PDB file of C-alpha atoms in Angstrom:
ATOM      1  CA  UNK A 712      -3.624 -17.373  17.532  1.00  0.00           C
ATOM      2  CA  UNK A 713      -1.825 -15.886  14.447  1.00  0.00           C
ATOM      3  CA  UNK A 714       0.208 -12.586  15.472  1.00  0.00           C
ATOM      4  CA  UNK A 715       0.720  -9.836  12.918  1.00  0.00           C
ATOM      5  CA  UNK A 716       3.340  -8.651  11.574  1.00  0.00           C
ATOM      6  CA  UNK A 717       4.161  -5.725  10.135  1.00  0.00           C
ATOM      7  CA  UNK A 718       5.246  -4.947   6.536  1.00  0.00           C
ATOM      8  CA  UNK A 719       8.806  -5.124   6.502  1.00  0.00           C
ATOM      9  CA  UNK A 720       9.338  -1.934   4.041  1.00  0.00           C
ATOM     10  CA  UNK A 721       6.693   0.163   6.561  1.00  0.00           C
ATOM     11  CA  UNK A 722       9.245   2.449   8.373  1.00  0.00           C
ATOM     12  CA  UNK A 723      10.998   3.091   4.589  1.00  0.00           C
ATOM     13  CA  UNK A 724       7.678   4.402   3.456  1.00  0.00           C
ATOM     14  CA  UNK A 725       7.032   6.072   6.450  1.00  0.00           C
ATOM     15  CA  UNK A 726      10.693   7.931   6.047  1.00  0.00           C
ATOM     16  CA  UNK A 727       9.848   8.528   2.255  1.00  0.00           C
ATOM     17  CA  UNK A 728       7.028  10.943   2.869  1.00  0.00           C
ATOM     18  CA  UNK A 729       9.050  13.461   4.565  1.00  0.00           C
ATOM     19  CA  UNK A 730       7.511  16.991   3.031  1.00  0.00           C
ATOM     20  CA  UNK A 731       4.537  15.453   2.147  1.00  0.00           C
ATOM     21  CA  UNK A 732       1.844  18.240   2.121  1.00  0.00           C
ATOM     22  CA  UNK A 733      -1.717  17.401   1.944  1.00  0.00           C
ATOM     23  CA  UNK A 734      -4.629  19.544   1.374  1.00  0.00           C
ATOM     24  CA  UNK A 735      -8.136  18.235   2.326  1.00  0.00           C
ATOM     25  CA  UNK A 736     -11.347  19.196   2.319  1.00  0.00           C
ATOM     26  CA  UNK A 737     -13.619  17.773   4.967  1.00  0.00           C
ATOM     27  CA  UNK A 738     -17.614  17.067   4.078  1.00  0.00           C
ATOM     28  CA  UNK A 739     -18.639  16.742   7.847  1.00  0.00           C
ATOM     29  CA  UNK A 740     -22.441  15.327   8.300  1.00  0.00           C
ATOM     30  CA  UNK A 741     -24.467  11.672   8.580  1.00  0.00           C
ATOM     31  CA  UNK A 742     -24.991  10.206   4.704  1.00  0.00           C
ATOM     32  CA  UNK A 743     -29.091  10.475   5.633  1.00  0.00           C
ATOM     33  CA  UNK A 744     -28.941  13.618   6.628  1.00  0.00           C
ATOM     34  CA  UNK A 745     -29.415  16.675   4.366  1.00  0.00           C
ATOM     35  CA  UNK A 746     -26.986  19.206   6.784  1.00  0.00           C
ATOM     36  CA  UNK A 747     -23.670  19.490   6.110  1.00  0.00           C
ATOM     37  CA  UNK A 748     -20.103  21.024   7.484  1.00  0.00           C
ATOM     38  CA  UNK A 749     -17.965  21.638   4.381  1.00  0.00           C
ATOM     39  CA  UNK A 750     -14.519  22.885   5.677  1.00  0.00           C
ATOM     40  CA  UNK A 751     -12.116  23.690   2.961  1.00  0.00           C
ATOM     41  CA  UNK A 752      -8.084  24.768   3.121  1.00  0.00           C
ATOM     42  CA  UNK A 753      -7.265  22.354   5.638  1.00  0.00           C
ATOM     43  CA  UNK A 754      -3.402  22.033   4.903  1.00  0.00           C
ATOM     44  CA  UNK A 755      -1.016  19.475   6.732  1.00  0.00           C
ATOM     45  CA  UNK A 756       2.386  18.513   6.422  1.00  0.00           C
ATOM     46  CA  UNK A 757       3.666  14.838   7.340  1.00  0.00           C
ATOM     47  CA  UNK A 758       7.303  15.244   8.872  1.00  0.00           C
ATOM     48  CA  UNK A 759       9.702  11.843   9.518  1.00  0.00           C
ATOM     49  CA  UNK A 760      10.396  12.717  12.955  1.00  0.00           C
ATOM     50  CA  UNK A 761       9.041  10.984  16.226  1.00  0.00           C
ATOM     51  CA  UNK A 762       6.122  13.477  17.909  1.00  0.00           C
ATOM     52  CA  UNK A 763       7.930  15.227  21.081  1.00  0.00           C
ATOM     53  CA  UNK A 764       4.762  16.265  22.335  1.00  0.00           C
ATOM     54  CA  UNK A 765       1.410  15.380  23.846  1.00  0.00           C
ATOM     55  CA  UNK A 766      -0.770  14.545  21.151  1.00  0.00           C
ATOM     56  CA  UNK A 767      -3.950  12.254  20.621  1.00  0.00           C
ATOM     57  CA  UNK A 768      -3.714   8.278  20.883  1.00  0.00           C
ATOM     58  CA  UNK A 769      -3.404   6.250  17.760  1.00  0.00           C
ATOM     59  CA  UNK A 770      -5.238   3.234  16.830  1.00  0.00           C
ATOM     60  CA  UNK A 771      -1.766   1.672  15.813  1.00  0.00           C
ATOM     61  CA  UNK A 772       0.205   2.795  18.445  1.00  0.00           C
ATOM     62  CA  UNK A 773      -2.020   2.768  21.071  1.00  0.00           C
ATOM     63  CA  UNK A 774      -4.294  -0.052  20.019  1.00  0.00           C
ATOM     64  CA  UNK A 775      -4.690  -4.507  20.012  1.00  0.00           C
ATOM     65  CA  UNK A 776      -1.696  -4.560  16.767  1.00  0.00           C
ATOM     66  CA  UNK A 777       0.673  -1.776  17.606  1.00  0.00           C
ATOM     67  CA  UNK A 778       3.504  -3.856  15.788  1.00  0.00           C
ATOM     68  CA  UNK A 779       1.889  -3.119  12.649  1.00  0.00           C
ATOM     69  CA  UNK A 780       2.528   0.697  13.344  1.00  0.00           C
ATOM     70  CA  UNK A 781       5.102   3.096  12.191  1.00  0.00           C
ATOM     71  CA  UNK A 782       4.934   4.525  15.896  1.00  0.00           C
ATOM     72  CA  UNK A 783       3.413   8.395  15.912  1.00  0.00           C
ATOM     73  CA  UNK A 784       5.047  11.386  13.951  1.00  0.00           C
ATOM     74  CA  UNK A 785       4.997  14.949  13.733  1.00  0.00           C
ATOM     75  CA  UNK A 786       2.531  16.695  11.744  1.00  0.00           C
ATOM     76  CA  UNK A 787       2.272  20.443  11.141  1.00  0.00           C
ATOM     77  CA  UNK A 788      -1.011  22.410  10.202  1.00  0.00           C
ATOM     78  CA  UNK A 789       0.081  24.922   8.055  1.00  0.00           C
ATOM     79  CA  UNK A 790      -3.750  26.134   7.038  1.00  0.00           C
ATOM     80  CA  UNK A 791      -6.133  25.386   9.339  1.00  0.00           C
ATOM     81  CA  UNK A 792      -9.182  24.904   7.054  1.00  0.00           C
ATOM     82  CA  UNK A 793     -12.596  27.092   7.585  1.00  0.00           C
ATOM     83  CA  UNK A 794     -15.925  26.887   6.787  1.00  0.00           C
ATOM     84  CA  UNK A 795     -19.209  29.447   6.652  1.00  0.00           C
ATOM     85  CA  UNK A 796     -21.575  29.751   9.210  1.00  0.00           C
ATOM     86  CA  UNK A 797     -24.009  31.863  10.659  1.00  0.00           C
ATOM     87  CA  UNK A 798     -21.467  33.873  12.071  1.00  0.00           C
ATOM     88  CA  UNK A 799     -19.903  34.183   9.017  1.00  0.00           C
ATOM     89  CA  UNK A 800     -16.060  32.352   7.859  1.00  0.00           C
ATOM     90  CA  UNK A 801     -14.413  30.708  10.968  1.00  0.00           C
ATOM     91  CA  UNK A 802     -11.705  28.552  11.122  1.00  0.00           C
ATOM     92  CA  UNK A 803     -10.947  25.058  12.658  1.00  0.00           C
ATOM     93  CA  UNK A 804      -8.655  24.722  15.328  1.00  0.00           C
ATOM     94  CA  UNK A 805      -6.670  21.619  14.810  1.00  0.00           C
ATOM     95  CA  UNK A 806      -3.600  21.385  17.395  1.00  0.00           C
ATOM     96  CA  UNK A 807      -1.570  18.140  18.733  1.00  0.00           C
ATOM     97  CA  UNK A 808      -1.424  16.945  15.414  1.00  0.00           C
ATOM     98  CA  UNK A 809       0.396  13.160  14.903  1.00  0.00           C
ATOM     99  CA  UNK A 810       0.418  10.413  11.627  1.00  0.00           C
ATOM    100  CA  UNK A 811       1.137   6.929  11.548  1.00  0.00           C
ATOM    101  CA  UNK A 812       1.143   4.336   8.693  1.00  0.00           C
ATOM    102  CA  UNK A 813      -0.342   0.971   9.134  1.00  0.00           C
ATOM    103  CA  UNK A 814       0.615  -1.622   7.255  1.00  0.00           C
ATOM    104  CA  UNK A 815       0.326  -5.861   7.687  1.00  0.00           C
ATOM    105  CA  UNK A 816       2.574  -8.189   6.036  1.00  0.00           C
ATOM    106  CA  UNK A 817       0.891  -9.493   3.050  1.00  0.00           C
ATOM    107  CA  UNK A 818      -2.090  -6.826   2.977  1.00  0.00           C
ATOM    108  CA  UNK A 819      -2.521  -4.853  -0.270  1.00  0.00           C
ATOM    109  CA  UNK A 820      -3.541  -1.961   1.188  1.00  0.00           C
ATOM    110  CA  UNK A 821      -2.187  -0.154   4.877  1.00  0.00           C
ATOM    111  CA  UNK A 822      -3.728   2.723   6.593  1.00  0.00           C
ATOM    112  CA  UNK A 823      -2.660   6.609   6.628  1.00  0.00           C
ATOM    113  CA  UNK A 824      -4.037   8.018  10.061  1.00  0.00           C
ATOM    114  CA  UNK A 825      -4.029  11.891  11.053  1.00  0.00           C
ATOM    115  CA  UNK A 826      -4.804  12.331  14.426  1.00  0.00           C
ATOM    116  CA  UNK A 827      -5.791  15.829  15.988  1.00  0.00           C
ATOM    117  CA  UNK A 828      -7.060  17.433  19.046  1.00  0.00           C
ATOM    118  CA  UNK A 829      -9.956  19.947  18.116  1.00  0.00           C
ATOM    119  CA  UNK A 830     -10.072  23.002  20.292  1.00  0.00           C
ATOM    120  CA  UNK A 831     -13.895  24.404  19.555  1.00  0.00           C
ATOM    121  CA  UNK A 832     -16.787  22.531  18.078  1.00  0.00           C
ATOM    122  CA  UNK A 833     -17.411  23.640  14.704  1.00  0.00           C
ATOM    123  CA  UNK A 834     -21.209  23.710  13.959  1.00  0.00           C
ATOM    124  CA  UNK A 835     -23.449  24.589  10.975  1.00  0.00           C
ATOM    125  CA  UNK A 836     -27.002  23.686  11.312  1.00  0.00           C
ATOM    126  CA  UNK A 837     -26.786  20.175  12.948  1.00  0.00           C
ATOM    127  CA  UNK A 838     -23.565  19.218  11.055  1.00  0.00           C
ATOM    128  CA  UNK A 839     -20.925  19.253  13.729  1.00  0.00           C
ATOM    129  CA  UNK A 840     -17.170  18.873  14.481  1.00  0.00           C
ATOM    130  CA  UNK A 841     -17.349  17.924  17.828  1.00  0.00           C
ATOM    131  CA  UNK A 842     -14.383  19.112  20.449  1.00  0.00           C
ATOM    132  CA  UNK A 843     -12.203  16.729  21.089  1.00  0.00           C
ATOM    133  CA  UNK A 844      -9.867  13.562  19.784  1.00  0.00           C
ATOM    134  CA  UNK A 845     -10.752  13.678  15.684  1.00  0.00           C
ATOM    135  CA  UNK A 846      -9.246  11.323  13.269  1.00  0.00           C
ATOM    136  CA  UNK A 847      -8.694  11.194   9.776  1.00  0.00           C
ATOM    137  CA  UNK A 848      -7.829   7.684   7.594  1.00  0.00           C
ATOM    138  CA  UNK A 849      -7.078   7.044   4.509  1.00  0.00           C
ATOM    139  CA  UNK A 850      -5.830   3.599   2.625  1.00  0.00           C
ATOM    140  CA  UNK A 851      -2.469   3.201   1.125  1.00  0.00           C
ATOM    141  CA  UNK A 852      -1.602   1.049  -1.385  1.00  0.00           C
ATOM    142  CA  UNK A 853       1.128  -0.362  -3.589  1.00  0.00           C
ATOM    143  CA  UNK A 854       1.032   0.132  -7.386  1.00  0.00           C
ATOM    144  CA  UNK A 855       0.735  -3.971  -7.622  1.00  0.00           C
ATOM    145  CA  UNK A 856      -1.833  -4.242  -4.356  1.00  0.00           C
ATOM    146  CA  UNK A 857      -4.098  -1.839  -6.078  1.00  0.00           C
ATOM    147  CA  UNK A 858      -4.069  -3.640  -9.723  1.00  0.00           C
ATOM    148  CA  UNK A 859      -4.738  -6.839  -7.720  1.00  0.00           C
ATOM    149  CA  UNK A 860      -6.735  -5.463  -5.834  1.00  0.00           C
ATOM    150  CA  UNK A 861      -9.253  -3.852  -8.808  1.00  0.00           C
ATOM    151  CA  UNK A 862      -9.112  -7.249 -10.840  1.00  0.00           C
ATOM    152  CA  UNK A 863     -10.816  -8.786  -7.770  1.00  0.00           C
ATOM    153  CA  UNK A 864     -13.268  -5.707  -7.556  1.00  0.00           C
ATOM    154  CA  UNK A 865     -14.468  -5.849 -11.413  1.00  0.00           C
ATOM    155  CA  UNK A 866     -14.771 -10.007 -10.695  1.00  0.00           C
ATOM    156  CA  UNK A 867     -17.061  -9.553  -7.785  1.00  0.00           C
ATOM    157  CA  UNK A 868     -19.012  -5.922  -9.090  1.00  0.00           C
ATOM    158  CA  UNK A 869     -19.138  -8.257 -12.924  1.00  0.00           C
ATOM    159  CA  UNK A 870     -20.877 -11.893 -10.679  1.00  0.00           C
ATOM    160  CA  UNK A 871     -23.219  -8.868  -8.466  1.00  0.00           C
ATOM    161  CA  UNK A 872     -24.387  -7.497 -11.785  1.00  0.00           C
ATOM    162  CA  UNK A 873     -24.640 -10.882 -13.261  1.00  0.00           C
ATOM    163  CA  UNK A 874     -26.577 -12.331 -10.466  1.00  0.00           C
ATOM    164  CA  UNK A 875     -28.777  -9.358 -10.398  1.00  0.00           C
ATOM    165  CA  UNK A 876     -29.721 -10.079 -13.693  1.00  0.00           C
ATOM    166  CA  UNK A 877     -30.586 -14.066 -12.974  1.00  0.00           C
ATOM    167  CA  UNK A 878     -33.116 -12.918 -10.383  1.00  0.00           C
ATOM    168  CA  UNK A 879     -34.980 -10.222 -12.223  1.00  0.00           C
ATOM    169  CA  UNK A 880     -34.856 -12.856 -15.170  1.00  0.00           C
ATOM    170  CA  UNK A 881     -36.091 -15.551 -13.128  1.00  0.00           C
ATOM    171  CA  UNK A 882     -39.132 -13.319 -11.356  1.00  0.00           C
ATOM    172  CA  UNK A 883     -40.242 -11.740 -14.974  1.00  0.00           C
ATOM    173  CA  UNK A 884     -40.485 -15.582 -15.671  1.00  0.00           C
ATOM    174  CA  UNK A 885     -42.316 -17.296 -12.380  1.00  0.00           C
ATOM    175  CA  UNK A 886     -44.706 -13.994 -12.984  1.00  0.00           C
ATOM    176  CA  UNK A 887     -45.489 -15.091 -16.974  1.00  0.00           C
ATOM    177  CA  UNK A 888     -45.857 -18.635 -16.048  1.00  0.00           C
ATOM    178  CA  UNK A 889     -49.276 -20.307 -14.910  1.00  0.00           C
ATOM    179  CA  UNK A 890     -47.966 -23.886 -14.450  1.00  0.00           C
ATOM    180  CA  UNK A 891     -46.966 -23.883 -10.883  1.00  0.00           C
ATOM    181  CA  UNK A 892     -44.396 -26.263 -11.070  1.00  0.00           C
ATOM    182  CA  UNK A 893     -42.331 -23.883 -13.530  1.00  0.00           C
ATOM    183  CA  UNK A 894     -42.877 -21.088 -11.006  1.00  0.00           C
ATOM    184  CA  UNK A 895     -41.847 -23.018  -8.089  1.00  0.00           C
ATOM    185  CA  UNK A 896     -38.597 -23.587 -10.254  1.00  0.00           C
ATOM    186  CA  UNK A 897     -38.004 -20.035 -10.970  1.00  0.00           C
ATOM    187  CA  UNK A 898     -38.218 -19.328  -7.728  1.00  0.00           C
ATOM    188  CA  UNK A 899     -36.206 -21.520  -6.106  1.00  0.00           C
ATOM    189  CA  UNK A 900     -33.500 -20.191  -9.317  1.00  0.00           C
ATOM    190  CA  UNK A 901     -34.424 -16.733  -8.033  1.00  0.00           C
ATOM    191  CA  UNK A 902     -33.106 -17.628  -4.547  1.00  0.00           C
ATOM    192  CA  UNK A 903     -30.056 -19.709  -5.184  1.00  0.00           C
ATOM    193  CA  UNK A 904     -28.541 -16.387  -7.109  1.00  0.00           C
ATOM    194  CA  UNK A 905     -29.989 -14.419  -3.955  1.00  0.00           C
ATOM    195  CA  UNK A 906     -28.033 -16.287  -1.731  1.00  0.00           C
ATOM    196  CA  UNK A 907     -25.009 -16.276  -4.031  1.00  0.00           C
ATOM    197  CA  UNK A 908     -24.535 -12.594  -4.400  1.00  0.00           C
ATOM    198  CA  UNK A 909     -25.442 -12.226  -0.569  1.00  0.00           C
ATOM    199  CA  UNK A 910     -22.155 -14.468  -0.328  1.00  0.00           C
ATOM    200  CA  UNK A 911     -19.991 -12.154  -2.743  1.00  0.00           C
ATOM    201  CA  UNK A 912     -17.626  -9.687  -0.364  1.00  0.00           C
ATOM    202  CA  UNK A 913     -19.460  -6.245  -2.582  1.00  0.00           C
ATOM    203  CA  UNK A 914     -19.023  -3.690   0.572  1.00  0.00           C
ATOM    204  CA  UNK A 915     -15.112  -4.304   0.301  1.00  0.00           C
ATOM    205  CA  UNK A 916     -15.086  -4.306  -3.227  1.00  0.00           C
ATOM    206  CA  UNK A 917     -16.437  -0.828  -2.930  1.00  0.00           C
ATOM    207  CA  UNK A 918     -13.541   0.207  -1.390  1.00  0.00           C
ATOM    208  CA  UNK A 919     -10.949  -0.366  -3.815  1.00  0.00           C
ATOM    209  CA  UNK A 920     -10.339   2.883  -5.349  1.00  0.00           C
ATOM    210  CA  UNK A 921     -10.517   3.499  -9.312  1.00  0.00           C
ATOM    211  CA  UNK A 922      -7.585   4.863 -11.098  1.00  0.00           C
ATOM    212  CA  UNK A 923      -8.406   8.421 -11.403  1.00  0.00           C
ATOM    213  CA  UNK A 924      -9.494   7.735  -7.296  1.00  0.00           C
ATOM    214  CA  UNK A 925      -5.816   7.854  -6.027  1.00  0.00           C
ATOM    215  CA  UNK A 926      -3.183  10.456  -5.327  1.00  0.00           C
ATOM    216  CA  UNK A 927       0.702   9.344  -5.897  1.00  0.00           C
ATOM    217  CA  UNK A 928       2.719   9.484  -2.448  1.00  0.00           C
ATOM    218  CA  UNK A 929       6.209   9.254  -2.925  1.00  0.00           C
ATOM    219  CA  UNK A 930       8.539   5.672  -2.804  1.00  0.00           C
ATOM    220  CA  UNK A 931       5.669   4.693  -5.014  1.00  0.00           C
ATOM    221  CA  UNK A 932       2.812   4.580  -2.968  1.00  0.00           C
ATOM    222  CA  UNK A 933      -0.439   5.486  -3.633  1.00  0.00           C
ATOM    223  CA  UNK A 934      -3.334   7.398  -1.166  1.00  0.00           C
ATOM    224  CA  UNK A 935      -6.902   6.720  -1.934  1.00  0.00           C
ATOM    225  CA  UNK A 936      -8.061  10.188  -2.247  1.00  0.00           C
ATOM    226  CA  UNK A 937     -11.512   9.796  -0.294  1.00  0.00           C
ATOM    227  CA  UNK A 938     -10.981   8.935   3.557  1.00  0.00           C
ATOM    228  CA  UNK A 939     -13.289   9.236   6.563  1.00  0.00           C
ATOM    229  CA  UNK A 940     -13.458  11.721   9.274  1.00  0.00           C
ATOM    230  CA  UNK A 941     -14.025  10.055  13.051  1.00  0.00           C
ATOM    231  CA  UNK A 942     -14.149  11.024  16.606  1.00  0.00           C
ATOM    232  CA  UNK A 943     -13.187   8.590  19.414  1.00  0.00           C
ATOM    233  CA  UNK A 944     -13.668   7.980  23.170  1.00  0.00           C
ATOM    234  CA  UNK A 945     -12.007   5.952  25.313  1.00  0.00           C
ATOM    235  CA  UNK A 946      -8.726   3.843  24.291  1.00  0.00           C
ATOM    236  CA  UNK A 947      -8.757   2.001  21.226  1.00  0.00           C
ATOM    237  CA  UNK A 948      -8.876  -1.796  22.858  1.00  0.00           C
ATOM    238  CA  UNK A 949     -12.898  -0.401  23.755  1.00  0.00           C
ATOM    239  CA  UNK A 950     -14.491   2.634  23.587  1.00  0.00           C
ATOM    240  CA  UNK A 951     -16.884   4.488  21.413  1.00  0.00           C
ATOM    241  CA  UNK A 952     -16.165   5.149  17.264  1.00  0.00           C
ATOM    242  CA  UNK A 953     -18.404   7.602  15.612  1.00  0.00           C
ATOM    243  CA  UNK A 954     -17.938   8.380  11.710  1.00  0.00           C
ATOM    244  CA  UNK A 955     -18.293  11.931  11.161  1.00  0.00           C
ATOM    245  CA  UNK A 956     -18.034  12.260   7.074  1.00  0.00           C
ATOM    246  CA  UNK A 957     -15.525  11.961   4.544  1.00  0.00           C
ATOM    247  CA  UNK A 958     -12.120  13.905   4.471  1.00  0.00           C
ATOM    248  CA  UNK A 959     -10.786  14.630   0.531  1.00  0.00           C
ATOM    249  CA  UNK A 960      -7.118  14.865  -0.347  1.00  0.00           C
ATOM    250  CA  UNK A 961      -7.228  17.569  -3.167  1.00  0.00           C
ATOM    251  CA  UNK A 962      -3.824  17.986  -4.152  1.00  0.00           C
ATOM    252  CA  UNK A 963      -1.328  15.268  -4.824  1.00  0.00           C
ATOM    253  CA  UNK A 964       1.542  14.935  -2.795  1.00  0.00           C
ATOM    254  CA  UNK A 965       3.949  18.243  -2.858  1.00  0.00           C
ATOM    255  CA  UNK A 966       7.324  19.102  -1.202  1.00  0.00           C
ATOM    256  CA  UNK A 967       7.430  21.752   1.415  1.00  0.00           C
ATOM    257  CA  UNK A 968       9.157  25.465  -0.484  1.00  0.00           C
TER     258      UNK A 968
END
């Protein structure tokens, strides 16, 4: 079995983002389902030092590859973030809060995680913020990881759109032919360019981030501006995951006044 290990410049980046202040909006809700939980003003601050208080587990840390992880840090909520109800503005109660970078040898991308203790549900219509351990992730990447990365996104989106093409091609022709032969042709054509872009890796294309789709960190790093939002139970060798929605870093990386 291969073991991990973990980028050798991880705790240099980790040190470089002392100050770093984030502001993110949170779009809390299931993709099918028409309710939402916007919370806006959520404002955090990474800080270098080691956490000297009880805060949530971290899938790093605390989970199968903890090697890879910059250990946990401190992180300070400066705004807590609110959002409109019913009952009018409230605000989210984020306390505990710790950060860790992830980051494998050889990967062009590592892993920003926020990790929180929520207080009080937050709930508008059936959109919820449940009480408890809540996470939020976003990928990291190196100027050069992200160009290589996007050439390999534009080859495999460029074959998908290609191959799309071959099989609406190849079904406008079985459907204008009468010989049978010449449609059983077609359709075996149709197929073969099926199974081809079934084959092509499109879900992680998806999740290399454009240009204009990125936020600069400092020590030249670069934070994909869209993350998730999760909840967890149980330790992270087991245990239950549920995604919650999508967390947005609005503002670019800023020093502390």
């Amino acid at each position: 079995q291969v073991k991990w290990v973990q980028n050798p410049t991880l705790f240099q980046d980790t040190a470089a983002q002392t100050g770093t202040l984030l502001n993110i909006r949170l779009d809390v809700g299931k993709e099918t389902d028409e309710a939402r939980l916007p919370i806006k003003g959520l404002q955090i601050e990474l800080q270098p030092e080691d956490t000297k208080y009880q805060h949530p587990k971290l899938p790093g840390h605390d989970g199968p590859h903890s090697q890879l992880s910059s250990g946990p840090r401190a992180l300070q909520v400066h705004q807590p973030g609110s959002f409109i109800s019913m009952k009018g503005s409230q605000c989210i109660d984020l306390k505990n809060g710790a950060w860790e970078l992830i980051w494998r040898e050889g990967a062009p991308a590592g892993s920003l995680i926020c990790g929180f203790d929520n207080a009080e549900e937050a709930e508008r219509n059936s959109a919820k913020l449940p009480k408890g351990r809540v996470y939020m992730s976003f990928p990291v990447w190196t100027k050069d990881g992200l160009a290589e990365g996007q050439l390999e996104k534009f080859r495999i989106e460029g074959l998908a759109q290609q191959y799309k093409q071959d099989i609406e091609n190849e079904k406008k022709m079985m459907g204008e032919t009468s010989n049978l032969i010449k449609k059983a042709l077609h359709f075996r054509a149709a197929t073969e360019a099926m199974e081809k872009r079934s084959l092509l890796s499109l879900s992680r294309a998806k999740q290399v981030p454009l240009d204009g789709e990125v936020v600069p960190l400092k020590n030249g790093l670069l934070l994909t501006a869209k993350g998730l939002v999760w909840s967890k139970e149980g330790g992270f060798h087991r245990g239950q995951h549920t995604l919650l929605g999508s967390a947005l870093v609005e503002t670019k990386d800023m020093l502390k006044p």
